CSV table of C-alpha atoms and ligand atoms in Angstrom, one decimal:
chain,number,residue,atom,x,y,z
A,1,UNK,CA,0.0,0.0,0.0
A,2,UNK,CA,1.5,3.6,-0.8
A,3,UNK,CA,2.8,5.5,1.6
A,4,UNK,CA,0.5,9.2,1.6
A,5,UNK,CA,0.0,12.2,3.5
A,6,UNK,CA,-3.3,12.3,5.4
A,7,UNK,CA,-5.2,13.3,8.3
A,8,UNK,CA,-5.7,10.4,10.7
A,9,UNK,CA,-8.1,10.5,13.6
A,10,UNK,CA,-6.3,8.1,15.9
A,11,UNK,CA,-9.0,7.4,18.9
A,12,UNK,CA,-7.7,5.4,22.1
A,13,UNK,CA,-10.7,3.5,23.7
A,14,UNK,CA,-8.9,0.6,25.5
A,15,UNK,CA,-9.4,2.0,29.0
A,16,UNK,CA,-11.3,0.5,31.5
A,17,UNK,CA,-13.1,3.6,33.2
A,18,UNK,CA,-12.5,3.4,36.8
A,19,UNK,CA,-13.5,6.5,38.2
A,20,UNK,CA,-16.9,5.8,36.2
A,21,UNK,CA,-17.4,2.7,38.1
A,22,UNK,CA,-19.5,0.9,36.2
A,23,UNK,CA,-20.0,-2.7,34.6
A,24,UNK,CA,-19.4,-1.7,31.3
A,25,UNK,CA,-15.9,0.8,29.8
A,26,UNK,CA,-17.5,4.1,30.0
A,27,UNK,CA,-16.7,4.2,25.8
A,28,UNK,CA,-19.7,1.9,26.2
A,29,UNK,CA,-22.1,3.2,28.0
A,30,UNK,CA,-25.5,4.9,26.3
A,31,UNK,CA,-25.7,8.5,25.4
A,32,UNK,CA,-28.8,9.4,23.3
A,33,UNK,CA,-29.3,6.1,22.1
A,34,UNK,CA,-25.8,5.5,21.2
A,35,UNK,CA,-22.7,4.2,23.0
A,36,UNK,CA,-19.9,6.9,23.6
A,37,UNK,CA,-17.6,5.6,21.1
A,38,UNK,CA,-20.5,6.1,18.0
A,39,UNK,CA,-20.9,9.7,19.2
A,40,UNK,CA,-16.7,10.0,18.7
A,41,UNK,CA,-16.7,8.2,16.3
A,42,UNK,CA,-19.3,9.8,14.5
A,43,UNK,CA,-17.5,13.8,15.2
A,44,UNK,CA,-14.8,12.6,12.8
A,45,UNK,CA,-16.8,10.6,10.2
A,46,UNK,CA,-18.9,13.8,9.4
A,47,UNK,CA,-15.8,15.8,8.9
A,48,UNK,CA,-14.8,15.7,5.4
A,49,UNK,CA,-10.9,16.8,6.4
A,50,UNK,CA,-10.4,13.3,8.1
A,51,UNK,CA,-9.0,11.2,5.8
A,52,UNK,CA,-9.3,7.8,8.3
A,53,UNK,CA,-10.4,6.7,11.5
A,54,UNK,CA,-7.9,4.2,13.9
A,55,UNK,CA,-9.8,3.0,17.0
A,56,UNK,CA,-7.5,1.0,19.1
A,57,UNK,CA,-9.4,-1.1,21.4
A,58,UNK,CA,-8.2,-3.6,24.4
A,59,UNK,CA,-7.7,-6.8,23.3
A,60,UNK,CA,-10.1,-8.1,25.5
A,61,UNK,CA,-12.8,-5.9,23.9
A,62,UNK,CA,-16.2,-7.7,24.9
A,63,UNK,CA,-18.3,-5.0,23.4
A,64,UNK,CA,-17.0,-3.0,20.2
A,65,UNK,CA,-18.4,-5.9,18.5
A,66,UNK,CA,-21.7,-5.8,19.6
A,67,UNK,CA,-22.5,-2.7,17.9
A,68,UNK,CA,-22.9,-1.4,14.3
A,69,UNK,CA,-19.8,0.1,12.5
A,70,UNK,CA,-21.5,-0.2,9.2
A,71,UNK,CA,-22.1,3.6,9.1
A,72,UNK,CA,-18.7,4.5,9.3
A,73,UNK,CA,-16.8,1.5,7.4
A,74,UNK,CA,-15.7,3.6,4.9
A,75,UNK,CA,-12.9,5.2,7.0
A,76,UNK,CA,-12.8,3.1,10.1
A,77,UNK,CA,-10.1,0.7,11.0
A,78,UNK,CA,-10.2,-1.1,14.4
A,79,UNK,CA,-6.8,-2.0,16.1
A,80,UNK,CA,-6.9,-4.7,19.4
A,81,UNK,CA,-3.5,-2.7,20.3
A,82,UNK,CA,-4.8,-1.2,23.7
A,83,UNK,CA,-1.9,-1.2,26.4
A,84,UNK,CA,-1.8,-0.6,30.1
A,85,UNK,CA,-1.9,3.2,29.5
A,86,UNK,CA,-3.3,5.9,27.3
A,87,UNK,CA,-0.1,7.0,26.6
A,88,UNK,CA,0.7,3.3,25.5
A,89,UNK,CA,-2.6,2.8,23.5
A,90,UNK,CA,-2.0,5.7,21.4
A,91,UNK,CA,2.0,4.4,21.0
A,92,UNK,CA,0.9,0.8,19.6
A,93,UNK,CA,-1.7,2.6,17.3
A,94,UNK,CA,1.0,4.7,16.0
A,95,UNK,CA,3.0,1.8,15.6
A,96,UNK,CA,0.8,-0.3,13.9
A,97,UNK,CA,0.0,2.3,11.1
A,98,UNK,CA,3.3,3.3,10.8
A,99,UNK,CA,4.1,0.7,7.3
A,100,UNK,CA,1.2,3.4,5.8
A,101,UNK,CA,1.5,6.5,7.3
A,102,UNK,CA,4.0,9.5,6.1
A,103,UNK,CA,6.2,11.0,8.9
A,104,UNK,CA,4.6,14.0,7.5
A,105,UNK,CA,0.8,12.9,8.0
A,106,UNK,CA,-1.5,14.5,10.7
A,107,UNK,CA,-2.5,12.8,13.3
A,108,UNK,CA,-5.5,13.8,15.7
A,109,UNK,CA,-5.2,11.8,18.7
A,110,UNK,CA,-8.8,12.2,20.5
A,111,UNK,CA,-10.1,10.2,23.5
A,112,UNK,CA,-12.9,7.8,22.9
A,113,UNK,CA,-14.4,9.7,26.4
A,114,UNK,CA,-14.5,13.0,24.4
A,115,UNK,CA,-18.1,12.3,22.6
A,116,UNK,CA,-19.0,15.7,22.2
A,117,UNK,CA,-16.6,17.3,20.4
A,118,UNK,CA,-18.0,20.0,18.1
A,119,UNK,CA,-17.2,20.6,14.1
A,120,UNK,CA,-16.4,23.8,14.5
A,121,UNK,CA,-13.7,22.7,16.9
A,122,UNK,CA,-12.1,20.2,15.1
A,123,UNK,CA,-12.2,23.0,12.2
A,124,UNK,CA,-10.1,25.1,14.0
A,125,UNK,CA,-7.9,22.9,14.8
A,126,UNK,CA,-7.2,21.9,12.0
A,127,UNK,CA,-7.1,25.0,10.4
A,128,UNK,CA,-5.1,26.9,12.9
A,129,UNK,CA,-2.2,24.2,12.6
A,130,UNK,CA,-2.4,23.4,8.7
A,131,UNK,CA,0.8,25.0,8.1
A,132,UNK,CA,2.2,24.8,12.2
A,133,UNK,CA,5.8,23.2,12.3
A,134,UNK,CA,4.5,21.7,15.4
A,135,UNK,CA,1.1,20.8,15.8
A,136,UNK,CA,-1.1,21.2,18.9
A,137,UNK,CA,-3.8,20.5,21.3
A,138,UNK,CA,-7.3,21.8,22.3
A,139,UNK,CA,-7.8,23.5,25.3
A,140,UNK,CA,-9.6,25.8,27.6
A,141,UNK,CA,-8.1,28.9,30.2
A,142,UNK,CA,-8.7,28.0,33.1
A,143,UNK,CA,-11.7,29.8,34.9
A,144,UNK,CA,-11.5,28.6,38.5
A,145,UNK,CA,-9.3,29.5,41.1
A,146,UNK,CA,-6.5,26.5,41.3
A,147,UNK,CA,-5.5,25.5,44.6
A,148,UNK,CA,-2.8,22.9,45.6
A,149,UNK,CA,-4.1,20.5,48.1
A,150,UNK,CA,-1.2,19.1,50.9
A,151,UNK,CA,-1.3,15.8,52.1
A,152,UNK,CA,-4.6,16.2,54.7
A,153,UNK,CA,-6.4,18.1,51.8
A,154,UNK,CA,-5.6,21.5,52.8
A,155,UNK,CA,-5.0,24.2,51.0
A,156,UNK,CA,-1.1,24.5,50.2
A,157,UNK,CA,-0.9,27.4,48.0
A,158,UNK,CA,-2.9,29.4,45.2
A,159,UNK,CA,-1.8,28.6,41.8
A,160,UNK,CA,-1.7,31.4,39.4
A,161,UNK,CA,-4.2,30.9,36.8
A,162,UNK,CA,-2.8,33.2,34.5
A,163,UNK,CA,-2.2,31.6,31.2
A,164,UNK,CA,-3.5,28.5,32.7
A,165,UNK,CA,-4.9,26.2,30.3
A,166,UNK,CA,-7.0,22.9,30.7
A,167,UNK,CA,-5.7,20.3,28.0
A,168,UNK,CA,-8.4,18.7,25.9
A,169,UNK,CA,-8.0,16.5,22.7
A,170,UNK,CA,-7.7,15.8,19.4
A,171,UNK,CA,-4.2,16.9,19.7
A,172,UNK,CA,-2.5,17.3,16.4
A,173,UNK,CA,0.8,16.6,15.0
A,174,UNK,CA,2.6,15.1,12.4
A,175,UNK,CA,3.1,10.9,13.0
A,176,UNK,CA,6.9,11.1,12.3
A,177,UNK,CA,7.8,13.7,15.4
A,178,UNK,CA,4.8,12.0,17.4
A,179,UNK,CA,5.9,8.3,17.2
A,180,UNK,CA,9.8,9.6,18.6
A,181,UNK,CA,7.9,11.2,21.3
A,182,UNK,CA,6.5,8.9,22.4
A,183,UNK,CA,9.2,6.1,21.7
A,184,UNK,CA,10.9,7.4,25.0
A,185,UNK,CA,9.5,6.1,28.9
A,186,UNK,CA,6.3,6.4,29.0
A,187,UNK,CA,6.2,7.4,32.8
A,188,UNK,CA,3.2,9.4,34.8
A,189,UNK,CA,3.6,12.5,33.5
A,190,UNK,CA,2.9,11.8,29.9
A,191,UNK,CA,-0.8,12.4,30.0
A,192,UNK,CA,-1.5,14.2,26.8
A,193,UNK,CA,0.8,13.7,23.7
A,194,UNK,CA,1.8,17.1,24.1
A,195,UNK,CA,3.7,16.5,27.3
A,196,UNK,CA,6.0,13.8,25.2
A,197,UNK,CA,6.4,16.5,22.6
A,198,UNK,CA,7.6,19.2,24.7
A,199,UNK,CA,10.0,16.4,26.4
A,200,UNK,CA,11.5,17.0,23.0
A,201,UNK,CA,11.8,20.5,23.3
A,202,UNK,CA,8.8,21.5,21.1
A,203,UNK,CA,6.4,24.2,22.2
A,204,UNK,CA,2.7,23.2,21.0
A,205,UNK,CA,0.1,25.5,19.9
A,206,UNK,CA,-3.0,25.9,22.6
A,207,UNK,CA,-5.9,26.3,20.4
A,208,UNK,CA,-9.4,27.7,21.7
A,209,UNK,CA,-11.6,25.0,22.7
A,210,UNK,CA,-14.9,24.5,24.3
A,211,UNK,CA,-15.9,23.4,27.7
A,212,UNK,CA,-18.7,21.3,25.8
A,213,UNK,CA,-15.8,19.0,24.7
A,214,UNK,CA,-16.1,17.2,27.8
A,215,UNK,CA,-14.5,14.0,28.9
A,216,UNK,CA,-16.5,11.4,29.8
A,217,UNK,CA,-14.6,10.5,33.8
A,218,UNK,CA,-17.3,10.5,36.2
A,219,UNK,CA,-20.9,9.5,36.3
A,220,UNK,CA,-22.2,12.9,36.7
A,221,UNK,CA,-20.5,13.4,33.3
A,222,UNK,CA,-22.9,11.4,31.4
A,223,UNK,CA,-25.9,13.8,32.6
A,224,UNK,CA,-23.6,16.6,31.2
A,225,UNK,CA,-22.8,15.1,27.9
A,226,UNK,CA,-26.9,14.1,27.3
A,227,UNK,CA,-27.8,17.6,28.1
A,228,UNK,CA,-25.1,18.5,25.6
A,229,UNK,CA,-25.5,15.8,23.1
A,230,UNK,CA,-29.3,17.2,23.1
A,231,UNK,CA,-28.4,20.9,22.8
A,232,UNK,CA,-26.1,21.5,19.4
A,233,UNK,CA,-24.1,24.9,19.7
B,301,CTP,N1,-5.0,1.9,28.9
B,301,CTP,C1,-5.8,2.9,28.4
B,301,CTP,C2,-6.4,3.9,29.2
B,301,CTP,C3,-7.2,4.8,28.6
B,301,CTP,N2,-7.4,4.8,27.3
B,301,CTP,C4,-8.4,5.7,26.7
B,301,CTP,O1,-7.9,7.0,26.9
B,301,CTP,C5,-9.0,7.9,27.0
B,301,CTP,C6,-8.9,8.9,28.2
B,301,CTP,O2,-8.5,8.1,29.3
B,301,CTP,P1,-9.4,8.0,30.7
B,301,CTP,O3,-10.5,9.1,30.6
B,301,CTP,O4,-8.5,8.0,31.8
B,301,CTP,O5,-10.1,6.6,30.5
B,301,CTP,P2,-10.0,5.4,31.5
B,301,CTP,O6,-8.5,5.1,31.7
B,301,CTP,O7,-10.9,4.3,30.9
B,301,CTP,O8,-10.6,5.9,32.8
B,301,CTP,P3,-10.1,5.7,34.3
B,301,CTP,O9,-8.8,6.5,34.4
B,301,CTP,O10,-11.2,6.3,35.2
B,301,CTP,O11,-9.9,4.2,34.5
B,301,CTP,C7,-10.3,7.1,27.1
B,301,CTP,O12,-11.0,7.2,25.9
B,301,CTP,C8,-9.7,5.7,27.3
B,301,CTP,O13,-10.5,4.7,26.7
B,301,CTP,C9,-6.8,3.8,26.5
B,301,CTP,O14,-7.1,3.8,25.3
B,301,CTP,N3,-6.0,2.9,27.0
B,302,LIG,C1,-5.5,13.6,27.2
B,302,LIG,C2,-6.3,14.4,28.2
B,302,LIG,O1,-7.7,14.2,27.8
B,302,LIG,C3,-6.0,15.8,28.1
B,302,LIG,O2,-6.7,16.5,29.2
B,302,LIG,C4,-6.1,13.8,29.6
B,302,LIG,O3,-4.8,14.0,30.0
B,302,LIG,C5,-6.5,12.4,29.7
B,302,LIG,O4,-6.3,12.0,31.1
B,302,LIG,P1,-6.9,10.6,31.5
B,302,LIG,O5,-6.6,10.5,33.0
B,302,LIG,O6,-6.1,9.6,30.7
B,302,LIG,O7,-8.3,10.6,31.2
């Protein structure tokens, strides 16, 4: 198969959703009718700038199968690569599509949680960082105060929200500079992509998101993503 240039949506969903605490991955439960995944699945279908769609699943996925893919099947490929950590997930996609990907070609790594993620913010992503010699993330300032808790939960010090941003996904860069990233240890503190990019001295572009773009961690999440799910901007 030729190697090309192309936008990829790369979309970890191996996780097992913990702090949701239910019986099923999170990525599975219903919202509006659906299961999470379709929703995500669905943002990147619809947009005509996404060239594929790579949803790495665990390989002891008991559920991805029991729904209907038909709807996407024209850019969809499934991967039973999930690891032990995002971070890993997203590293065997990479790897696996590597034999067809261009170092040069885009890729939009986007949690499977996020099902609400808006056109118009995926367009400005991808338009802000079309011609970036980086890539970068979507994110939100912060609009809370920020307090650092010590070890009994009190209040250690005030954090300085000034240019304070919450990191969201897709986060965008080019699968050449993104597979070295994250080649190196894959330790705690790579929770985004971005934080393996910067390891390599890169400064990624923050890129105005949405607080709509939610990700699906708590129960009291899937409340908020049906109210938003039922209420297009
Ligand atoms: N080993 C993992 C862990 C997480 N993810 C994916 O990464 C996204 C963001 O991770 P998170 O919200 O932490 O999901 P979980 O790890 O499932 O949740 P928890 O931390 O509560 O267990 C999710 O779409 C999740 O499916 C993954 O592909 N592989
Ligand atoms: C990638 C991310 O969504 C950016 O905010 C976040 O780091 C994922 O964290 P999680 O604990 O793996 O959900």
């Amino acid at each position: 198969m030729p190697v090309v240039e192309q936008r990829i949506a790369l979309l970890p969903a191996a996780g097992s959703g913990s702090r949701m605490a239910s019986a099923i991955p999170k990525q599975y439960l219903p919202l509006a009718g659906q299961p999470v995944l379709r929703h995500t699945v669905q943002a990147f279908m619809i947009h005509p700038a996404i060239d594929r769609i790579v949803v790495v699943i665990s390989p002891e996925d008991e559920w991805f199968d029991e729904y209907d893919w038909q709807f996407a099947q024209s850019k969809l490929t499934v991967l039973r690569c999930g690891g032990a950590s995002r971070a890993e997930s997203v590293r065997n996609g990479l790897q696996a599509i590597a034999p067809v990907m261009a170092d040069s070609s885009w890729v939009l790594v986007h949690d499977a949680a996020r099902p609400c993620l808006a056109q118009a913010d995926l367009s400005r992503l991808l338009q802000t960082l079309a011609d970036d010699p980086v890539g970068g993330i979507l994110a939100v300032p912060v609009a809370d105060t920020l307090k650092r808790a010590g070890e009994g939960q009190q209040v250690v010090e005030t954090v300085p929200r000034d240019g304070m941003w919450q990191a969201q996904t897709p986060q965008m860069f080019r699968h050449g500079v993104l597979s070295k990233a994250l080649s190196g240890e894959l330790d705690a503190g790579v929770t985004d992509e971005a934080s393996a990019i910067e390891r390599l001295g890169y400064a990624p572009r923050l890129v105005a998101g949405s607080a709509r773009n939610l990700k699906i961690t708590f129960p009291a999440d899937l409340a908020l993503a049906e109210w938003i799910i039922a209420h297009p901007a």
